[in-house]
Amino acid sequence: MTATTDVFEAQRAFLFGIAYRMLGSVSDAEDVVQDAWLRWQGDRPADLAQPRAWLARVVTHLSIDLLRRRRRERVDYTGPWLPEPLLEPAADDGADAADHAALAETLSIGLLALLEALPPTERATFVLREAFGMDYEAIGAILEAQPTTCRQWFRRGRARLAARDHDAAAGRAGRALLDRFLAALASGDATRVAALLGEDVELVSDGGGKAAAASRPLHGRRAVSRFLAGLAARADAAVRVAPARLNGAWGCLVYRGAMLETAVVLSGAADAVRGIYLVRNPDKLARLHAAARSAAQSTQHP
């Protein structure tokens, strides 16, 4: 590697983090980072003093442009739209609880879905401020806006999100909640399932018109528990469930035979599930399936 390549590679994870939070798509985020790499090779100033800031600006603007295009395309999307899940490597929950709490807050499927309601500049401001702790001067330089304007965008965006719960089921408490949730489903007892759900629980299922899914979000303990009980009743011996950490939260991957059919992510507190997100669109599961298979192979053959 050359020195300039090393500089870019040192920022790759940071740049992917911006793009993924802006777009909610692993493939789109990877494309944005690749485009930034090409610009880094050909367009960067010769006397560049702050490569991280320059790259953040490039990736943010590329993400905003792509987000606008994707939103126009999603007008015809079938059913609710959810982000493409991101698999995290297994880790010790106790050793890095603070890091996982921060990660879960800014990566959660629930939050990323809510961010879809924000205008692109507000979303960028929220991501740069909340996920990466940038001050308003730095955000203003990236977005070519006054710091006071960025502050207003952030406050407005945060106010829009404040009314909705998007706490991820993270850490040991999240894993315990997942285990109780799966055990309740396996029991086939709808009352036991309902007891784990918050009164205002929401279930969102994304099939994209390519897999069976609820056509609209379900709200409330009764509706959600009945839907889940119906799913559990249709499960057979070919169905296998594997716990997984997705987007900073505990969830699970549901397989039928060797095929990944559903990624399930929970949000909520230790006492109740408040959000259930089912990603069933096969286009959003392909990379996740490959990543899970690779992780399993590396565990078996260290």
Coordinates of C-alpha atoms in Angstrom, one line a residue:
M1 CA 0.0 0.0 0.0
T2 CA 1.0 3.6 -0.6
A3 CA 0.9 6.2 2.1
T4 CA -2.2 7.8 0.5
T5 CA -3.9 4.4 0.4
D6 CA -3.1 3.9 4.1
V7 CA -4.6 7.2 5.0
F8 CA -7.9 6.3 3.2
E9 CA -8.0 2.8 4.7
A10 CA -7.6 4.2 8.2
Q11 CA -10.8 6.1 7.6
R12 CA -12.8 3.4 5.8
A13 CA -14.8 2.2 8.8
F14 CA -15.6 5.8 9.7
L15 CA -16.8 6.6 6.2
F16 CA -18.9 3.5 5.9
G17 CA -20.5 4.4 9.3
I18 CA -21.6 7.8 7.9
A19 CA -22.9 6.3 4.6
Y20 CA -24.7 3.4 6.2
R21 CA -26.5 5.6 8.8
M22 CA -27.5 8.0 6.0
L23 CA -28.7 5.3 3.6
G24 CA -29.7 2.3 5.6
S25 CA -28.2 0.0 3.0
V26 CA -25.0 -1.9 3.2
S27 CA -24.6 -2.1 -0.6
D28 CA -25.3 1.6 -1.1
A29 CA -22.9 2.5 1.7
E30 CA -20.2 0.4 0.1
D31 CA -20.8 2.1 -3.2
V32 CA -20.5 5.5 -1.7
V33 CA -17.2 4.6 0.0
Q34 CA -15.9 3.2 -3.2
D35 CA -16.8 6.5 -5.0
A36 CA -15.1 8.4 -2.3
W37 CA -12.0 6.3 -2.9
L38 CA -12.0 7.2 -6.5
R39 CA -12.3 10.9 -5.7
W40 CA -9.6 10.5 -3.1
Q41 CA -7.3 9.2 -5.8
G42 CA -8.1 11.9 -8.4
D43 CA -9.6 15.0 -6.8
R44 CA -8.1 15.6 -3.4
P45 CA -6.1 18.8 -3.0
A46 CA -2.3 18.4 -3.0
D47 CA -1.9 20.3 0.2
L48 CA -4.7 18.6 2.1
A49 CA -4.2 19.1 5.8
Q50 CA -7.2 17.3 7.2
P51 CA -8.0 14.2 5.2
R52 CA -10.6 12.9 7.6
A53 CA -12.7 16.1 7.3
W54 CA -12.3 16.2 3.5
L55 CA -13.4 12.5 3.2
A56 CA -16.3 13.0 5.6
R57 CA -17.5 15.9 3.4
V58 CA -17.2 13.9 0.3
V59 CA -19.1 10.9 1.7
T60 CA -21.8 13.0 3.3
H61 CA -22.6 14.8 0.1
L62 CA -22.5 11.6 -1.9
S63 CA -24.9 10.0 0.6
I64 CA -27.3 13.0 0.5
D65 CA -27.4 12.8 -3.3
L66 CA -28.0 9.0 -3.3
L67 CA -30.6 9.3 -0.5
R68 CA -32.6 11.7 -2.6
R69 CA -32.6 9.4 -5.5
R70 CA -33.4 6.3 -3.4
R71 CA -36.4 8.1 -1.8
R72 CA -37.8 8.9 -5.2
E73 CA -37.5 5.2 -6.1
R74 CA -39.1 4.1 -2.9
V75 CA -42.4 5.7 -3.8
D76 CA -43.3 2.4 -5.5
Y77 CA -41.9 0.2 -2.8
T78 CA -44.3 -2.5 -1.7
G79 CA -45.2 -2.3 2.0
P80 CA -43.1 -0.8 4.8
W81 CA -39.4 -0.1 4.1
L82 CA -36.7 -1.1 6.7
P83 CA -33.0 -0.7 6.6
E84 CA -30.7 -3.6 5.5
P85 CA -29.5 -5.3 8.7
L86 CA -25.9 -5.2 9.6
L87 CA -24.3 -8.2 11.3
E88 CA -21.8 -7.5 14.1
P89 CA -19.2 -10.0 15.3
A90 CA -19.7 -11.8 18.5
A91 CA -18.2 -10.0 21.5
D92 CA -18.2 -10.1 25.3
D93 CA -21.2 -8.0 26.4
G94 CA -19.7 -7.1 29.7
A95 CA -16.3 -5.9 28.5
D96 CA -17.6 -3.1 26.2
A97 CA -21.1 -2.3 27.5
A98 CA -20.7 1.4 27.0
D99 CA -19.4 1.1 23.5
H100 CA -22.3 -1.3 22.6
A101 CA -24.9 1.1 24.1
A102 CA -23.6 4.0 22.0
L103 CA -23.5 1.7 18.9
A104 CA -27.0 0.4 19.5
E105 CA -28.4 3.9 19.9
T106 CA -27.1 5.2 16.5
L107 CA -27.3 2.0 14.5
S108 CA -30.6 0.6 15.6
I109 CA -33.1 -0.5 13.0
G110 CA -35.8 1.5 14.8
L111 CA -33.8 4.7 14.7
L112 CA -32.6 4.2 11.1
A113 CA -36.2 3.7 10.0
L114 CA -37.3 6.8 11.9
L115 CA -34.5 8.8 10.2
E116 CA -36.3 8.2 6.9
A117 CA -38.7 10.9 7.9
L118 CA -36.0 13.6 8.1
P119 CA -34.9 15.7 5.2
P120 CA -31.5 14.7 4.0
T121 CA -29.7 17.7 5.5
E122 CA -31.3 17.2 8.9
R123 CA -30.5 13.5 8.7
A124 CA -26.9 14.3 8.0
T125 CA -26.7 16.7 10.8
F126 CA -28.2 14.2 13.2
V127 CA -25.9 11.4 12.1
L128 CA -22.7 13.6 12.3
R129 CA -23.7 15.0 15.7
E130 CA -25.3 12.1 17.4
A131 CA -23.2 9.2 16.1
F132 CA -19.8 10.8 15.7
G133 CA -19.9 13.7 18.2
M134 CA -19.0 16.4 15.7
D135 CA -19.4 20.0 16.8
Y136 CA -21.6 22.4 14.8
E137 CA -18.5 24.2 13.2
A138 CA -17.3 20.9 11.8
I139 CA -20.8 19.9 10.6
G140 CA -21.3 23.3 9.0
A141 CA -18.0 22.9 7.1
I142 CA -19.2 19.6 5.8
L143 CA -22.7 20.7 4.8
E144 CA -21.6 24.2 3.7
A145 CA -24.0 25.8 6.2
Q146 CA -23.7 28.1 9.2
P147 CA -23.2 26.4 12.5
T148 CA -26.4 28.1 13.9
T149 CA -28.3 26.5 11.0
C150 CA -26.9 23.1 11.8
R151 CA -27.8 23.5 15.4
Q152 CA -31.4 24.2 14.3
W153 CA -31.4 21.2 12.0
F154 CA -30.2 19.0 14.8
R155 CA -32.8 20.3 17.3
R156 CA -35.6 19.9 14.8
G157 CA -34.5 16.4 13.9
R158 CA -34.1 15.3 17.5
A159 CA -37.6 16.7 18.3
R160 CA -39.1 14.7 15.5
L161 CA -37.5 11.5 16.8
A162 CA -38.1 12.1 20.5
A163 CA -41.7 11.0 20.4
R164 CA -40.9 7.5 19.2
D165 CA -39.1 4.8 21.1
H166 CA -36.1 3.3 19.4
D167 CA -34.0 1.9 22.2
A168 CA -32.2 -1.2 21.0
A169 CA -32.2 -4.4 22.9
A170 CA -28.5 -4.4 23.5
G171 CA -26.0 -6.0 25.9
R172 CA -26.8 -8.8 28.3
A173 CA -30.2 -7.4 29.1
G174 CA -31.0 -7.4 25.4
R175 CA -29.8 -11.0 25.0
A176 CA -31.9 -12.1 28.1
L177 CA -35.0 -10.3 26.6
L178 CA -34.4 -12.1 23.2
D179 CA -34.1 -15.5 25.0
R180 CA -37.3 -15.0 26.8
F181 CA -39.0 -13.8 23.6
L182 CA -37.9 -16.9 21.6
A183 CA -38.9 -19.2 24.5
A184 CA -42.3 -17.7 24.6
L185 CA -42.8 -18.1 20.8
A186 CA -41.6 -21.7 21.0
S187 CA -44.1 -22.5 23.7
G188 CA -47.0 -21.6 21.4
D189 CA -48.6 -19.8 24.3
A190 CA -50.0 -16.5 23.0
T191 CA -50.6 -15.3 26.6
R192 CA -46.9 -15.8 27.4
V193 CA -45.9 -14.0 24.2
A194 CA -48.2 -11.1 25.0
A195 CA -46.8 -10.8 28.5
L196 CA -43.4 -9.9 27.1
L197 CA -44.8 -7.1 24.8
G198 CA -45.2 -3.5 25.8
E199 CA -48.8 -2.2 25.5
D200 CA -47.8 0.1 22.6
V201 CA -45.5 -2.4 20.9
E202 CA -45.0 -2.0 17.1
L203 CA -44.2 -4.7 14.6
V204 CA -42.9 -3.7 11.1
S205 CA -42.3 -6.4 8.4
D206 CA -40.5 -5.6 5.2
G207 CA -40.9 -8.1 2.4
G208 CA -40.5 -5.6 -0.5
G209 CA -43.1 -7.5 -2.5
K210 CA -40.7 -10.4 -2.8
A211 CA -41.6 -12.3 0.4
A212 CA -44.7 -12.6 2.5
A213 CA -45.0 -9.8 5.0
A214 CA -47.6 -7.7 6.8
S215 CA -48.7 -5.0 4.4
R216 CA -48.6 -2.3 7.1
P217 CA -47.1 -1.9 10.6
L218 CA -49.0 -3.6 13.5
H219 CA -49.6 -1.7 16.7
G220 CA -50.6 -2.8 20.2
R221 CA -50.1 -5.9 22.3
R222 CA -53.1 -7.8 21.1
A223 CA -52.6 -7.4 17.4
V224 CA -48.8 -8.1 17.6
S225 CA -49.1 -11.1 19.9
R226 CA -51.8 -12.7 17.6
F227 CA -49.6 -12.1 14.5
L228 CA -46.6 -13.7 16.2
A229 CA -48.6 -16.6 17.5
G230 CA -49.7 -17.3 13.9
L231 CA -46.1 -17.2 12.7
A232 CA -45.0 -19.6 15.5
A233 CA -47.8 -22.0 14.7
R234 CA -46.6 -22.3 11.0
A235 CA -43.0 -23.1 12.0
D236 CA -41.9 -26.7 11.4
A237 CA -38.8 -28.9 11.8
A238 CA -37.1 -27.2 8.8
V239 CA -37.0 -23.8 10.7
R240 CA -33.9 -22.9 12.6
V241 CA -33.3 -19.8 14.7
A242 CA -29.9 -18.4 15.4
P243 CA -29.4 -15.5 17.8
A244 CA -27.3 -12.7 16.3
R245 CA -26.3 -9.1 17.1
L246 CA -27.8 -6.9 14.4
N247 CA -27.3 -3.1 14.3
G248 CA -26.2 -2.9 17.9
A249 CA -29.1 -4.9 19.2
W250 CA -29.9 -8.6 19.9
G251 CA -32.1 -10.3 17.3
C252 CA -32.1 -13.5 15.4
L253 CA -31.7 -15.0 12.0
V254 CA -34.5 -17.4 10.9
Y255 CA -33.5 -20.1 8.4
R256 CA -35.6 -22.6 6.5
G257 CA -33.1 -25.3 5.8
A258 CA -30.0 -23.6 4.5
M259 CA -31.9 -20.5 3.3
L260 CA -32.0 -17.3 5.5
E261 CA -35.7 -16.2 5.4
T262 CA -36.0 -13.5 8.0
A263 CA -33.8 -11.2 10.2
V264 CA -35.6 -10.2 13.4
V265 CA -34.4 -7.3 15.5
L266 CA -35.9 -6.2 18.8
S267 CA -36.1 -2.9 20.6
G268 CA -37.2 -2.2 24.1
A269 CA -36.1 -2.4 27.7
A270 CA -35.4 -5.4 30.0
D271 CA -39.0 -5.6 31.0
A272 CA -40.8 -5.5 27.6
V273 CA -40.4 -5.6 23.8
R274 CA -41.5 -2.3 22.3
G275 CA -40.5 -2.8 18.7
I276 CA -40.1 -5.9 16.5
Y277 CA -38.6 -5.5 13.0
L278 CA -38.8 -8.4 10.5
V279 CA -36.7 -8.0 7.4
R280 CA -37.8 -10.6 4.8
N281 CA -36.9 -8.9 1.5
P282 CA -34.3 -11.3 0.0
D283 CA -32.4 -8.4 -1.6
K284 CA -31.7 -7.2 2.0
L285 CA -30.8 -10.6 3.3
A286 CA -28.2 -11.7 0.7
R287 CA -25.2 -9.9 2.2
L288 CA -26.3 -10.7 5.7
H289 CA -26.6 -14.4 4.8
A290 CA -23.1 -14.4 3.4
A291 CA -21.7 -12.5 6.4
A292 CA -23.3 -14.9 8.8
R293 CA -22.0 -17.9 6.9
S294 CA -18.5 -16.4 6.9
A295 CA -18.7 -15.7 10.6
A296 CA -19.8 -19.3 11.3
Q297 CA -17.0 -20.7 9.2
S298 CA -14.4 -18.6 11.0
T299 CA -15.7 -19.7 14.3
Q300 CA -15.4 -23.3 13.3
H301 CA -12.0 -22.9 11.8
P302 CA -10.0 -20.3 13.7

